[in-house]
Tab-separated table of C-alpha atoms in Angstrom:
chain	number	residue	atom	x	y	z
A	1	MET	CA	69.385	90.415	112.464
A	2	ARG	CA	70.900	90.370	108.872
A	3	ALA	CA	74.070	88.615	109.837
A	4	ALA	CA	72.065	85.988	111.559
A	5	ARG	CA	69.815	85.404	108.612
A	6	THR	CA	72.784	85.298	106.199
A	7	SER	CA	74.407	82.540	108.420
A	8	VAL	CA	71.065	80.408	108.281
A	9	VAL	CA	70.791	80.749	104.621
A	10	ALA	CA	74.295	79.507	104.326
A	11	ALA	CA	73.596	76.589	106.560
A	12	ILE	CA	70.441	75.704	104.580
A	13	SER	CA	72.506	75.744	101.361
A	14	ALA	CA	74.980	73.616	102.946
A	15	LEU	CA	72.743	71.159	104.193
A	16	ALA	CA	70.499	70.999	101.035
A	17	THR	CA	73.402	69.770	99.011
A	18	ILE	CA	73.361	66.555	101.258
A	19	THR	CA	69.786	66.017	99.964
A	20	ALA	CA	70.612	65.934	96.316
A	21	VAL	CA	70.664	62.178	95.668
A	22	ALA	CA	68.608	60.114	93.514
A	23	GLY	CA	65.330	58.462	94.519
A	24	CYS	CA	61.918	57.874	93.689
A	25	ALA	CA	59.042	59.765	95.362
A	26	GLN	CA	57.187	57.898	98.167
A	27	LYS	CA	53.526	56.982	97.734
A	28	SER	CA	51.712	57.793	100.861
A	29	ASP	CA	49.881	54.818	102.349
A	30	ALA	CA	47.349	57.110	103.852
A	31	LYS	CA	44.417	57.555	101.531
A	32	ASP	CA	41.694	60.027	102.207
A	33	SER	CA	39.042	57.350	102.705
A	34	ASP	CA	41.477	55.884	105.261
A	35	ALA	CA	41.834	59.066	107.188
A	36	VAL	CA	41.128	59.278	110.979
A	37	GLN	CA	38.193	61.619	111.306
A	38	VAL	CA	38.784	63.929	114.217
A	39	THR	CA	35.639	65.850	115.157
A	40	ALA	CA	36.480	68.569	117.882
A	41	SER	CA	33.853	70.802	119.719
A	42	ASP	CA	33.880	72.997	122.904
A	43	ASP	CA	33.354	69.733	124.914
A	44	ALA	CA	34.162	66.764	122.989
A	45	CYS	CA	36.894	65.118	120.846
A	46	GLU	CA	35.536	62.381	118.930
A	47	VAL	CA	37.575	59.986	116.661
A	48	SER	CA	36.302	57.757	113.866
A	49	LYS	CA	38.747	54.666	114.747
A	50	THR	CA	40.830	54.279	117.727
A	51	SER	CA	43.258	51.592	115.829
A	52	PHE	CA	44.738	52.346	112.415
A	53	PRO	CA	47.857	51.065	110.495
A	54	ALA	CA	51.249	52.626	111.580
A	55	GLY	CA	53.027	54.543	108.896
A	56	HIS	CA	51.873	57.498	107.166
A	57	VAL	CA	48.414	58.370	109.046
A	58	LYS	CA	46.140	61.244	107.845
A	59	LEU	CA	43.971	63.037	110.326
A	60	ALA	CA	41.092	64.821	108.990
A	61	VAL	CA	40.071	67.405	111.592
A	62	GLU	CA	36.635	69.394	111.730
A	63	ASN	CA	36.076	72.075	114.358
A	64	LYS	CA	32.469	71.991	115.052
A	65	GLY	CA	32.876	74.193	118.222
A	66	SER	CA	32.636	77.870	118.805
A	67	LYS	CA	36.240	78.178	119.839
A	68	VAL	CA	39.432	78.177	118.070
A	69	THR	CA	41.071	74.706	118.791
A	70	GLU	CA	44.221	72.724	118.196
A	71	VAL	CA	44.729	69.090	117.773
A	72	TYR	CA	47.735	66.951	119.246
A	73	VAL	CA	48.831	63.415	118.846
A	74	TYR	CA	50.649	62.564	122.054
A	75	ALA	CA	52.979	59.494	122.578
A	76	PRO	CA	53.558	58.438	126.201
A	77	GLY	CA	55.037	60.950	128.579
A	78	ASP	CA	53.113	63.692	126.501
A	79	ARG	CA	55.709	63.525	123.900
A	80	ILE	CA	54.332	65.469	120.814
A	81	VAL	CA	54.275	63.504	117.530
A	82	THR	CA	52.501	66.084	115.634
A	83	GLU	CA	50.184	69.095	116.261
A	84	ARG	CA	48.110	71.548	114.382
A	85	GLU	CA	47.042	74.886	115.907
A	86	ASN	CA	44.559	77.741	114.849
A	87	ILE	CA	41.746	75.521	113.689
A	88	GLY	CA	38.962	78.089	113.655
A	89	PRO	CA	35.247	77.416	114.390
A	90	GLY	CA	33.641	75.774	111.423
A	91	THR	CA	36.652	75.017	109.627
A	92	SER	CA	38.686	71.757	108.833
A	93	ALA	CA	42.216	70.801	108.517
A	94	SER	CA	44.147	67.834	107.253
A	95	ILE	CA	47.373	66.660	109.106
A	96	SER	CA	49.709	63.995	107.427
A	97	ALA	CA	52.059	62.283	110.036
A	98	GLU	CA	54.428	59.346	110.299
A	99	ILE	CA	53.275	57.353	113.401
A	100	LYS	CA	55.232	54.379	114.577
A	101	THR	CA	53.372	51.061	116.184
A	102	GLY	CA	52.445	52.136	119.562
A	103	SER	CA	49.714	53.704	121.813
A	104	TYR	CA	49.038	57.383	121.629
A	105	GLU	CA	46.364	59.970	122.609
A	106	ILE	CA	44.592	62.350	120.187
A	107	ALA	CA	43.991	65.597	122.098
A	108	CYS	CA	41.534	68.440	121.089
A	109	LYS	CA	42.165	71.683	122.960
A	110	PRO	CA	39.126	74.151	122.768
A	111	GLY	CA	40.511	77.753	123.013
A	112	MET	CA	44.018	76.093	122.550
A	113	LYS	CA	44.409	75.777	126.347
A	114	GLY	CA	45.033	73.104	128.915
A	115	HIS	CA	45.436	69.373	129.017
A	116	GLY	CA	42.979	68.901	126.395
A	117	ILE	CA	40.102	66.417	125.683
A	118	ARG	CA	41.730	63.152	124.816
A	119	GLN	CA	41.109	59.882	123.112
A	120	LYS	CA	43.372	56.831	123.455
A	121	VAL	CA	44.505	55.268	120.213
A	122	SER	CA	46.853	52.764	118.602
A	123	ALA	CA	48.930	52.308	115.725
A	124	THR	CA	49.502	48.667	114.543
A	125	GLY	CA	51.467	46.786	112.325
A	126	LYS	CA	55.111	47.745	111.228
A	127	GLY	CA	54.376	50.659	109.123
A	128	ALA	CA	55.880	51.776	105.804
A	129	ALA	CA	59.210	53.273	107.085
A	130	ALA	CA	61.179	50.948	104.651
A	131	LYS	CA	59.761	52.579	101.744
A	132	ARG	CA	60.911	55.984	102.458
A	133	ASP	CA	62.676	58.205	99.585
A	134	PRO	CA	66.266	58.309	100.073
A	135	ARG	CA	66.398	61.952	99.759
A	136	LEU	CA	64.063	62.202	102.630
A	137	ASP	CA	66.311	60.342	104.830
A	138	LYS	CA	69.049	62.897	103.877
A	139	ALA	CA	66.746	65.707	104.713
A	140	VAL	CA	66.156	64.172	108.055
A	141	ALA	CA	69.565	63.761	108.804
A	142	ALA	CA	70.601	67.253	107.655
A	143	TYR	CA	67.652	68.677	109.924
A	144	ARG	CA	68.788	66.773	112.983
A	145	ALA	CA	72.256	68.322	112.415
A	146	TYR	CA	70.720	71.673	112.190
A	147	THR	CA	68.621	71.486	115.311
A	148	GLN	CA	71.768	70.286	117.304
A	149	GLN	CA	73.586	73.199	115.988
A	150	GLN	CA	71.022	75.850	117.061
A	151	ALA	CA	71.004	74.249	120.554
A	152	ASP	CA	74.790	74.138	120.586
A	153	GLU	CA	75.017	77.914	119.490
A	154	THR	CA	72.270	78.982	121.828
A	155	LEU	CA	73.907	77.769	125.148
A	156	PRO	CA	76.841	80.446	125.101
A	157	VAL	CA	74.612	83.347	124.371
A	158	ALA	CA	72.136	82.123	126.936
A	159	GLN	CA	75.184	81.777	129.517
A	160	LYS	CA	76.106	85.652	128.574
A	161	PHE	CA	72.521	86.543	129.330
A	162	ALA	CA	72.425	84.568	132.608
A	163	ASP	CA	75.623	86.037	133.834
A	164	ALA	CA	74.372	89.652	133.083
A	165	VAL	CA	71.328	88.853	135.223
A	166	LYS	CA	73.462	87.494	138.094
A	167	LYS	CA	75.567	90.540	137.957
A	168	ASP	CA	72.486	92.798	138.250
A	169	ASP	CA	73.317	94.392	134.795
A	170	LEU	CA	69.930	95.420	133.760
A	171	GLU	CA	70.877	96.887	130.425
A	172	GLY	CA	73.173	94.335	129.573
A	173	ALA	CA	70.861	91.602	130.252
A	174	LYS	CA	68.018	93.474	128.112
A	175	LYS	CA	70.648	93.591	125.029
A	176	LEU	CA	71.109	89.556	125.471
A	177	TYR	CA	67.613	88.713	126.100
A	178	ALA	CA	66.429	88.504	122.417
A	179	PRO	CA	69.662	87.032	120.967
A	180	SER	CA	69.610	84.341	123.664
A	181	ARG	CA	66.394	83.016	122.019
A	182	VAL	CA	66.923	82.728	118.402
A	183	GLY	CA	68.182	79.264	118.209
A	184	TRP	CA	65.073	78.173	120.382
A	185	GLU	CA	62.629	79.957	118.056
A	186	ARG	CA	64.198	78.429	114.990
A	187	THR	CA	63.588	74.838	116.321
A	188	GLU	CA	60.817	75.153	118.765
A	189	PRO	CA	58.828	72.213	117.460
A	190	VAL	CA	61.544	69.824	118.270
A	191	ALA	CA	61.851	71.448	121.597
A	192	GLU	CA	58.292	71.112	122.509
A	193	SER	CA	58.023	67.518	121.399
A	194	PHE	CA	59.611	66.359	124.686
A	195	GLY	CA	56.822	67.808	126.597
A	196	ASP	CA	58.404	68.777	129.558
A	197	ILE	CA	61.070	71.374	128.451
A	198	ASP	CA	59.127	74.083	126.836
A	199	PRO	CA	56.965	74.869	129.912
A	200	LYS	CA	59.999	75.484	132.077
A	201	VAL	CA	61.849	77.657	129.435
A	202	ASP	CA	59.359	79.344	127.351
A	203	VAL	CA	55.913	79.689	129.049
A	204	ARG	CA	54.026	83.025	129.407
A	205	GLU	CA	52.310	83.973	132.619
A	206	ASP	CA	48.916	83.278	131.091
A	207	GLY	CA	49.898	79.972	129.804
A	208	LEU	CA	50.799	78.487	133.365
A	209	GLU	CA	48.899	75.523	134.527
A	210	LYS	CA	47.426	75.479	138.040
A	211	GLY	CA	50.207	75.105	140.528
A	212	GLN	CA	52.996	75.477	138.089
A	213	LYS	CA	55.928	77.586	139.085
A	214	TRP	CA	56.832	80.302	136.546
A	215	THR	CA	60.533	79.951	135.253
A	216	GLY	CA	62.029	80.699	132.061
A	217	TRP	CA	62.811	83.588	129.663
A	218	HIS	CA	59.470	85.172	130.115
A	219	ARG	CA	59.714	85.550	133.918
A	220	LEU	CA	63.087	87.339	133.525
A	221	GLU	CA	61.767	89.407	130.879
A	222	LYS	CA	59.074	90.835	133.236
A	223	SER	CA	61.660	91.447	135.856
A	224	LEU	CA	63.905	93.208	133.160
A	225	TRP	CA	61.229	95.539	131.571
A	226	GLN	CA	58.307	95.898	133.719
A	227	THR	CA	59.588	95.435	137.243
A	228	LYS	CA	63.079	96.998	136.334
A	229	LYS	CA	64.807	95.453	138.926
A	230	ILE	CA	66.944	92.305	139.202
A	231	THR	CA	66.348	90.340	142.558
A	232	ALA	CA	68.005	87.204	143.998
A	233	ALA	CA	65.259	85.128	142.965
A	234	ASP	CA	65.944	86.237	139.308
A	235	HIS	CA	69.667	84.964	139.869
A	236	ASP	CA	68.352	81.718	140.817
A	237	LEU	CA	65.680	81.768	137.709
A	238	ALA	CA	68.786	82.629	135.494
A	239	ASP	CA	70.684	79.512	136.794
A	240	GLN	CA	67.377	77.291	136.234
A	241	LEU	CA	67.328	78.529	132.686
A	242	ILE	CA	70.613	77.378	131.791
A	243	LYS	CA	70.097	74.006	133.581
A	244	ASP	CA	67.039	73.450	131.485
A	245	LEU	CA	68.466	74.630	128.231
A	246	LYS	CA	71.455	72.240	128.719
A	247	ASP	CA	68.804	69.476	129.238
A	248	TRP	CA	67.413	70.613	125.944
A	249	GLN	CA	70.853	70.684	124.318
A	250	LYS	CA	71.370	67.145	125.571
A	251	ARG	CA	68.110	65.620	124.512
A	252	VAL	CA	67.596	67.486	121.052
A	253	GLY	CA	69.864	64.649	119.259
A	254	THR	CA	67.398	62.116	120.524
A	255	ALA	CA	64.352	63.804	119.076
A	256	ASP	CA	62.090	61.749	116.702
A	257	ILE	CA	62.449	63.471	113.399
A	258	THR	CA	60.382	62.413	110.398
A	259	PRO	CA	59.774	64.139	106.942
A	260	THR	CA	56.247	64.979	107.877
A	261	GLY	CA	57.186	66.015	111.336
A	262	MET	CA	59.719	68.596	109.643
A	263	ALA	CA	56.817	69.678	107.573
A	264	ASN	CA	54.177	69.992	110.327
A	265	GLY	CA	56.899	71.677	112.387
A	266	ALA	CA	57.319	74.466	109.640
A	267	LYS	CA	53.579	75.058	109.818
A	268	GLU	CA	53.764	75.033	113.603
A	269	LEU	CA	56.264	77.897	113.505
A	270	LEU	CA	54.022	79.817	111.138
A	271	ASP	CA	51.126	79.240	113.872
A	272	GLU	CA	53.516	80.492	116.642
A	273	VAL	CA	54.124	83.658	114.517
A	274	GLN	CA	50.250	84.044	113.990
A	275	THR	CA	49.179	83.465	117.597
A	276	GLY	CA	52.049	85.106	119.644
A	277	LYS	CA	54.404	87.204	117.636
A	278	VAL	CA	51.978	89.213	115.359
A	279	THR	CA	49.744	89.860	118.273
A	280	GLY	CA	52.674	90.910	120.406
A	281	GLU	CA	51.646	88.477	123.271
A	282	GLU	CA	54.988	86.889	123.208
A	283	GLU	CA	57.095	89.365	124.157
A	284	ARG	CA	54.673	91.737	125.893
A	285	TYR	CA	57.286	93.318	128.088
A	286	SER	CA	60.423	93.642	125.876
A	287	HIS	CA	58.596	94.269	122.690
A	288	THR	CA	61.217	91.982	120.851
A	289	ASP	CA	58.477	90.139	119.023
A	290	LEU	CA	60.165	90.634	115.561
A	291	VAL	CA	63.244	88.841	116.644
A	292	ASP	CA	61.253	85.954	117.507
A	293	PHE	CA	59.170	86.278	114.277
A	294	GLU	CA	62.312	86.038	112.209
A	295	GLY	CA	63.721	83.013	114.067
A	296	ASN	CA	60.269	81.215	113.311
A	297	VAL	CA	60.287	82.068	109.810
A	298	GLU	CA	64.019	80.954	109.227
A	299	GLY	CA	63.288	77.559	111.055
A	300	ALA	CA	60.425	76.894	108.962
A	301	GLU	CA	62.144	77.869	105.743
A	302	THR	CA	64.917	75.573	106.684
A	303	SER	CA	62.611	72.667	106.887
A	304	TYR	CA	61.015	73.538	103.561
A	305	LYS	CA	64.407	74.016	101.725
A	306	LEU	CA	65.496	70.515	102.903
A	307	LEU	CA	62.331	68.921	101.887
A	308	LYS	CA	62.047	70.798	98.671
A	309	PRO	CA	63.868	68.180	96.399
A	310	VAL	CA	60.956	65.752	96.935
A	311	ALA	CA	58.259	68.281	97.417
A	312	SER	CA	59.008	69.986	94.115
A	313	ALA	CA	58.946	66.782	92.150
A	314	ASN	CA	55.830	65.742	93.747
A	315	ASP	CA	53.899	69.035	93.446
A	316	PRO	CA	55.727	71.784	91.640
A	317	GLU	CA	53.392	74.253	91.860
A	318	LEU	CA	53.337	74.000	95.680
A	319	ALA	CA	57.079	74.554	95.764
A	320	LYS	CA	56.572	77.530	93.441
A	321	GLU	CA	54.180	79.094	95.730
A	322	LEU	CA	56.160	78.481	99.029
A	323	ASP	CA	59.168	80.074	97.304
A	324	LYS	CA	57.038	83.092	96.592
A	325	GLN	CA	55.425	83.421	99.839
A	326	PHE	CA	58.653	82.831	101.817
A	327	ALA	CA	60.288	85.628	99.874
A	328	ALA	CA	57.234	87.997	100.522
A	329	VAL	CA	57.328	87.440	104.241
A	330	VAL	CA	61.155	88.058	104.357
A	331	LYS	CA	60.933	91.020	102.386
A	332	LEU	CA	58.123	92.527	104.487
A	333	LEU	CA	60.050	91.886	107.544
A	334	ASP	CA	63.047	93.357	106.341
A	335	LYS	CA	61.172	96.875	106.422
A	336	TYR	CA	61.214	96.713	110.264
A	337	ARG	CA	65.162	96.323	110.572
A	338	GLU	CA	67.031	98.821	112.705
A	339	GLY	CA	70.689	98.462	113.033
A	340	GLU	CA	71.750	94.999	114.204
A	341	GLY	CA	67.973	94.174	115.176
A	342	PHE	CA	64.401	95.140	114.839
A	343	VAL	CA	62.101	98.287	115.758
A	344	SER	CA	60.299	97.720	119.049
A	345	TYR	CA	57.061	95.901	118.411
A	346	ASP	CA	55.122	98.499	120.112
A	347	THR	CA	55.852	101.015	117.513
A	348	VAL	CA	54.189	98.917	114.686
A	349	THR	CA	50.768	100.040	114.183
A	350	GLU	CA	47.664	98.091	114.034
A	351	SER	CA	47.444	98.247	110.168
A	352	LYS	CA	51.156	97.255	109.857
A	353	ARG	CA	50.656	94.318	112.047
A	354	LYS	CA	47.537	93.227	109.984
A	355	GLU	CA	49.962	93.489	106.738
A	356	LEU	CA	52.289	91.118	108.649
A	357	SER	CA	49.237	88.942	109.596
A	358	ASP	CA	48.163	88.616	105.973
A	359	ALA	CA	51.542	87.998	104.774
A	360	VAL	CA	51.927	84.964	107.330
A	361	ASN	CA	48.525	83.645	106.383
A	362	ALA	CA	49.433	83.654	102.829
A	363	LEU	CA	52.409	81.497	103.648
A	364	ALA	CA	50.667	79.331	106.196
A	365	GLU	CA	48.066	77.992	103.728
A	366	PRO	CA	50.541	76.309	101.168
A	367	LEU	CA	52.817	75.219	104.107
A	368	SER	CA	50.031	73.166	105.567
A	369	ARG	CA	50.092	71.085	102.284
A	370	LEU	CA	53.891	70.357	102.504
A	371	ALA	CA	53.625	67.344	104.602
A	372	ALA	CA	51.180	65.679	102.152
A	373	ALA	CA	53.426	66.713	99.060
A	374	VAL	CA	56.493	64.729	100.657
A	375	VAL	CA	54.615	61.375	100.932
A	376	THR	CA	52.777	61.397	97.839
A	377	LYS	CA	53.243	61.125	93.976
């Protein structure tokens, strides 16, 4: 929605002023020669070293399998430290992340499904957190405030959605469904980092693990648009959704946020667009994919704008390209606005979907280099 985008841009501008402080760019302590080589295949996930210095860590990923894969770094409790999706067969990806001292697991997920093939690794020493550019500390603080704001603003809208479901107000619940998801979509990587909330709130039916009960937005979406009937079980699901979202709201302030995490999270949001929104899989019943699409792009742009003072100093050409490609995606998305929202995604032709996909790809490539740009000079 245009009004929603205006408020987000205003928030970015306000938060960005916090980052305008002096500071020297931080040099990465993750040299290419020191990178952890991750070789993924359809049935293996090999790492070149199982122990490495804490601090700025670079993963050099090569997918030698026949399936698209994704790579995760998990802390205990399956808390996501960093991830990279959409690594195609025969392609490579570089991931820069800040990893604290401790034990972790690196997971490769052939087909981007399941628990993944995992290798235990450890980060040793004290790391290099003390060297961080002061502007990056300000960016992290501003982004933490932004993620909390999004959670706080989501709950009242989600409560109205849940109330409509419990009143058996089918049309009212449909109108509130997409707006109730916007704050979540803007900050999804932070919500996913906790490991246990996303599967309760945002999982699709084909993403369920064996024995997992289906709860959350998409379960209710199916009732509203496909079944077209609200049941007593849906009333319970609405209550459970609010309970889980309140858990998210309470915990979001404790998230482990780093500059590289913000940058990688921005790329993850573009991956979300490419793998779910552009394909129409995310909102397969409601066809409100373009609302989610906008939320993901807004969240990615927020992270970038907060990191831009350092990124533009370290890599001005990258910043120029990101400005250009974000503007192009927003301009293209504007074509599909209708009233206060967007056209139903099932009316978007295959050729137009490809146009959207190409624009997202053009942004995703330079965005994948943002994490390296905030830790090098």
